[in-house]
Coordinates of C-alpha atoms and ligand atoms in Angstrom, one line a residue:
A30 CA -3.9 -8.8 35.1
C31 CA -7.0 -7.6 35.6
S32 CA -8.1 -6.1 32.0
S33 CA -10.1 -8.2 30.3
K34 CA -10.2 -8.5 27.1
Y35 CA -13.9 -9.3 26.9
V36 CA -14.7 -6.1 27.6
L37 CA -17.3 -4.4 25.1
S38 CA -16.0 -1.7 23.4
A39 CA -17.4 2.1 24.2
L40 CA -18.9 1.9 21.1
H41 CA -21.6 -1.4 21.8
P42 CA -24.7 -0.1 21.7
M43 CA -25.4 -2.0 24.6
W44 CA -22.3 0.5 26.8
Q45 CA -23.6 3.9 25.6
G46 CA -27.2 3.3 26.4
P47 CA -28.8 4.0 29.8
L48 CA -28.4 0.6 30.9
V49 CA -28.8 0.1 34.7
A50 CA -27.9 -3.6 35.0
P51 CA -30.3 -5.5 35.7
G52 CA -32.0 -5.2 39.6
G53 CA -28.9 -2.1 39.6
N54 CA -29.4 -0.6 42.9
R55 CA -26.3 0.6 43.0
Q56 CA -25.0 1.6 39.6
S57 CA -22.1 4.1 39.0
P58 CA -21.1 7.0 38.3
I59 CA -23.2 9.2 40.2
D60 CA -23.8 13.2 41.0
I61 CA -22.0 14.2 44.6
R62 CA -24.7 16.6 46.2
V63 CA -22.1 18.1 48.0
R64 CA -24.6 19.5 50.8
K65 CA -26.4 15.8 51.1
S66 CA -23.0 13.9 52.0
V67 CA -22.4 13.0 55.6
F68 CA -19.2 13.7 57.3
D69 CA -18.1 10.4 59.0
P70 CA -15.5 10.5 61.4
H71 CA -14.7 6.9 61.8
L72 CA -13.2 7.1 57.9
K73 CA -9.4 6.7 58.6
P74 CA -6.6 8.3 55.9
L75 CA -6.2 6.1 53.1
T76 CA -2.7 4.4 52.9
P77 CA -2.0 3.8 49.3
D78 CA 1.3 2.6 48.6
Y79 CA 2.9 1.6 45.5
D80 CA 5.5 -0.1 43.7
P81 CA 6.5 1.4 40.1
R82 CA 8.5 -1.5 39.8
T83 CA 4.9 -3.3 39.1
C84 CA 3.7 -1.4 36.2
S85 CA 4.0 -3.7 33.7
Q86 CA 2.2 -2.2 29.9
I87 CA -0.3 0.1 28.5
W88 CA -2.8 -1.2 26.0
N89 CA -6.2 0.8 24.3
N90 CA -9.1 -1.9 24.9
G91 CA -11.3 0.3 23.0
Y92 CA -12.8 2.4 25.5
S93 CA -9.8 4.2 26.8
F94 CA -6.5 3.2 27.6
L95 CA -5.8 1.0 30.6
V96 CA -1.8 1.1 32.4
E97 CA -1.3 -2.8 34.3
Y98 CA 0.7 -3.5 36.9
D99 CA 1.6 -6.7 38.1
D100 CA -1.3 -7.7 41.0
T101 CA 0.1 -11.5 41.5
T102 CA 1.5 -10.3 44.7
D103 CA 0.8 -7.7 47.3
K104 CA 3.7 -4.6 46.3
S105 CA 1.1 -1.9 45.1
T106 CA -1.9 -1.7 47.4
L107 CA -4.0 0.4 48.9
K108 CA -5.7 0.0 52.7
G109 CA -7.4 2.5 55.1
G110 CA -10.0 4.9 54.1
P111 CA -13.1 3.5 54.0
L112 CA -11.6 -0.4 53.6
E113 CA -11.3 -2.8 56.3
D114 CA -9.0 -5.2 53.7
N115 CA -6.5 -4.8 51.7
F116 CA -6.6 -4.2 47.9
R117 CA -4.4 -4.5 45.7
L118 CA -3.6 -2.2 42.5
C119 CA -4.4 -3.6 39.4
Q120 CA -4.8 -0.9 36.7
F121 CA -5.3 2.6 36.2
H122 CA -7.3 4.5 33.2
F123 CA -8.8 7.7 32.2
H124 CA -12.1 9.1 31.1
W125 CA -12.6 12.4 28.5
G126 CA -14.5 14.0 26.5
E127 CA -14.3 15.7 23.3
S128 CA -13.7 19.8 24.2
N129 CA -13.2 20.6 27.9
A130 CA -16.4 21.3 28.9
W131 CA -16.9 17.5 30.1
G132 CA -15.4 14.3 30.3
S133 CA -15.5 13.0 33.7
E134 CA -17.8 10.2 34.9
H135 CA -19.0 11.6 38.1
T136 CA -19.9 15.3 39.1
V137 CA -19.4 17.6 41.4
D138 CA -23.1 19.7 42.5
R139 CA -23.5 19.0 38.5
R140 CA -20.1 20.6 38.0
L141 CA -18.6 18.6 35.0
F142 CA -14.5 18.1 34.6
P143 CA -12.5 17.5 31.2
A144 CA -11.2 14.2 32.3
E145 CA -11.4 11.7 35.1
L146 CA -8.6 9.2 36.3
H147 CA -9.6 5.6 37.5
M148 CA -7.3 3.5 39.6
V149 CA -8.3 0.4 40.0
H150 CA -7.4 -2.5 43.1
W151 CA -9.4 -5.6 44.3
N152 CA -9.8 -7.4 47.2
S153 CA -6.6 -9.5 47.8
D154 CA -7.4 -10.6 51.5
K155 CA -11.1 -11.9 50.7
Y156 CA -9.9 -13.3 46.8
S157 CA -6.8 -14.6 45.2
R158 CA -7.3 -13.4 41.1
F159 CA -9.1 -10.3 40.0
E160 CA -11.3 -11.6 38.0
E161 CA -13.0 -13.5 41.3
A162 CA -13.7 -10.3 42.7
V163 CA -15.0 -8.2 40.3
M164 CA -18.7 -10.1 40.5
E165 CA -18.6 -10.1 44.7
E166 CA -19.4 -7.4 46.8
N167 CA -17.6 -4.7 47.9
G168 CA -14.8 -7.0 45.8
L169 CA -13.0 -3.5 44.0
A170 CA -12.3 -0.6 45.2
V171 CA -11.6 2.2 42.2
I172 CA -10.1 6.0 43.2
G173 CA -11.5 8.7 41.3
V174 CA -9.1 12.1 41.0
F175 CA -10.7 15.1 38.9
L176 CA -8.6 16.7 35.5
K177 CA -8.8 19.9 34.8
I178 CA -7.0 21.8 32.5
G179 CA -4.0 24.6 33.8
K180 CA -0.1 23.5 34.0
R181 CA 1.4 20.6 32.4
H182 CA 1.4 17.7 34.7
E183 CA 5.3 16.1 34.9
G184 CA 4.7 12.9 35.8
L185 CA 2.0 12.3 33.4
Q186 CA 4.1 13.4 30.5
K187 CA 6.1 9.9 30.1
L188 CA 2.3 8.6 29.6
V189 CA 1.4 10.7 26.7
D190 CA 4.7 10.1 25.5
V191 CA 3.8 6.3 24.7
L192 CA 0.0 7.3 23.9
P193 CA 0.9 7.7 20.3
A194 CA 2.3 3.4 20.2
V195 CA -1.5 2.3 21.5
R196 CA -3.5 4.6 19.2
H197 CA -5.7 1.7 18.2
K198 CA -7.8 -0.8 20.2
D199 CA -5.8 -3.6 21.4
S200 CA -2.5 -2.3 20.4
V201 CA -0.4 -3.2 23.8
V202 CA 3.3 -1.8 24.5
E203 CA 5.4 -2.5 27.4
F204 CA 5.0 0.5 29.9
T205 CA 7.1 0.4 33.0
R206 CA 8.6 2.0 36.4
F207 CA 6.0 4.1 35.9
D208 CA 4.6 5.8 40.2
P209 CA 0.9 6.0 39.8
A210 CA 0.9 7.7 43.0
C211 CA 2.5 11.0 41.2
L212 CA -0.9 11.6 39.9
L213 CA -2.7 11.2 43.3
P214 CA -4.0 15.1 44.7
S215 CA -1.6 16.9 47.5
N216 CA -4.0 17.0 49.9
I217 CA -5.7 13.0 49.7
D218 CA -7.5 12.8 52.8
D219 CA -10.0 14.5 51.8
Y220 CA -12.8 12.3 49.3
W221 CA -16.3 11.4 48.9
T222 CA -16.9 7.7 49.5
Y223 CA -20.1 4.9 48.3
A224 CA -20.9 2.2 47.2
G225 CA -21.3 1.7 43.6
S226 CA -20.8 -0.6 40.6
L227 CA -18.4 -0.4 37.2
T228 CA -18.9 2.1 34.7
T229 CA -18.1 0.0 31.4
P230 CA -19.6 -3.5 30.9
P231 CA -20.1 -6.1 33.3
L232 CA -21.5 -3.0 34.8
T233 CA -21.3 -5.1 38.6
E234 CA -21.9 -4.3 41.6
A235 CA -18.9 -4.5 43.6
V236 CA -17.2 -1.4 43.7
T237 CA -16.3 1.0 46.8
W238 CA -16.1 4.3 45.1
I239 CA -13.2 7.1 46.8
I240 CA -13.5 10.2 45.2
M241 CA -11.2 13.0 45.9
K242 CA -11.9 16.1 46.7
Q243 CA -8.7 17.8 45.0
H244 CA -8.4 17.8 41.5
I245 CA -4.5 17.2 39.6
E246 CA -3.9 19.9 36.7
V247 CA -2.9 18.3 33.5
S248 CA -2.2 21.1 30.3
H249 CA -4.8 21.3 27.4
D250 CA -2.4 19.9 25.1
Q251 CA -1.1 17.0 27.2
L252 CA -5.4 16.2 27.4
A253 CA -5.6 16.6 23.5
V254 CA -3.0 13.5 23.3
F255 CA -5.9 11.6 24.9
R256 CA -8.2 12.3 22.2
S257 CA -5.6 11.1 19.4
L258 CA -6.3 7.7 20.9
L259 CA -8.8 5.1 18.5
F260 CA -11.4 3.3 19.8
T261 CA -11.1 1.3 16.6
S262 CA -8.7 -1.3 15.3
A263 CA -6.2 -0.7 12.3
E264 CA -8.1 -3.2 10.7
E265 CA -11.4 -1.0 10.3
E266 CA -11.9 1.2 7.5
V267 CA -13.6 4.0 9.8
Q268 CA -11.4 5.1 12.2
K269 CA -13.4 7.0 15.4
S270 CA -12.0 9.1 17.8
M271 CA -11.8 8.1 21.5
V272 CA -13.3 10.6 23.1
N273 CA -16.5 11.0 25.1
N274 CA -15.9 7.5 27.2
F275 CA -17.6 8.6 30.0
R276 CA -21.2 6.7 31.3
V277 CA -24.7 8.2 31.3
Q278 CA -25.1 9.0 35.3
Q279 CA -26.8 7.6 37.1
S280 CA -29.9 7.0 40.2
L281 CA -28.7 7.2 43.8
Q282 CA -31.3 4.9 44.8
G283 CA -31.3 5.7 48.5
R284 CA -27.7 6.1 48.6
T285 CA -25.5 7.9 51.1
V286 CA -22.1 9.3 50.1
R287 CA -19.5 9.7 53.1
S288 CA -17.5 12.6 52.9
S289 CA -14.0 12.1 55.0
F290 CA -13.7 15.6 56.1
T291 CA -16.4 18.7 57.2
Ligands
LIG3 C1 -13.7 -10.0 33.9 O1 -13.4 -8.5 33.8 C2 -14.4 -7.5 33.9 C3 -13.7 -6.2 33.5 C4 -12.4 -5.8 34.3 N1 -11.8 -4.1 34.2 C5 -12.5 -3.8 32.9 C6 -13.5 -2.6 33.0 N2 -14.5 -1.6 31.9 C7 -12.8 -1.7 34.3 C8 -14.2 -0.7 34.3 C9 -13.8 0.0 35.6 S1 -14.1 1.6 36.1 N3 -14.5 2.6 34.5 O2 -15.6 1.3 37.0 O3 -13.3 2.1 36.7 S2 -12.7 -0.9 36.3 C10 -12.7 -2.2 35.6 S3 -11.8 -3.3 35.4 O4 -12.4 -4.5 36.9 O5 -10.3 -3.3 35.4
LIG4 ZN1 -13.3 4.0 34.7

């Protein structure tokens, strides 16, 4: 699986700082300037093909909660779009704010969303394990989906109901038969894509980002349950609410953001 117990917690000063990885010139997240993005007619439709039976567990790693997938075979894959190779789904997680006014990592013409979903995949054509791919240029592909407050998301509710069981950092529970495709917007043909990095340590510049133009809706109450999670483990005397777990935005440094739509 792709989660690493060694990821620094969101409270670690390193993570919160406006840190740019040493020599980093393709860091994430960024603001997507719509009028500066370049339409690329060669971008293909994205073809996610997920098997809900590969869903294995959910855990609180101290910066978000991760829903992990068994990535030992090519059962849940992502191809197409800007990707040349086959990528395997290993986990998805979210970033959110303490209020609905902010929370997303990426922005669109400076517009903030209350939360952002990241679906993390690694290049199984080029690498044999996630830990290898995460250190390599274009070893990872992450789909980003913006969340807006609106009607209740029925598919998300199964996940929301189990969150109290992973309230504290390092807690984990079995979580099975969840189809991550239910979290994708109806239109996945319209997206922006650019070369970037992980937004949490180790901040490696290994990510082909694919940011969906269409958002999904979740209810106010569903997002409130995200905010009931804690950054801190059960032993710590001071409990800290898991909110504002997003990184500061990074400069584009000459990169081009391509769009799959005009
Ligand atoms: C050796 O293991 C390295 C860490 C593994 N991961 C931990 C993250 N913090 C992380 C953040 C990600 S994000 N916010 O850029 O999508 S993807 C991802 S991850 O690649 O799944
Ligand atoms: Zn993320």
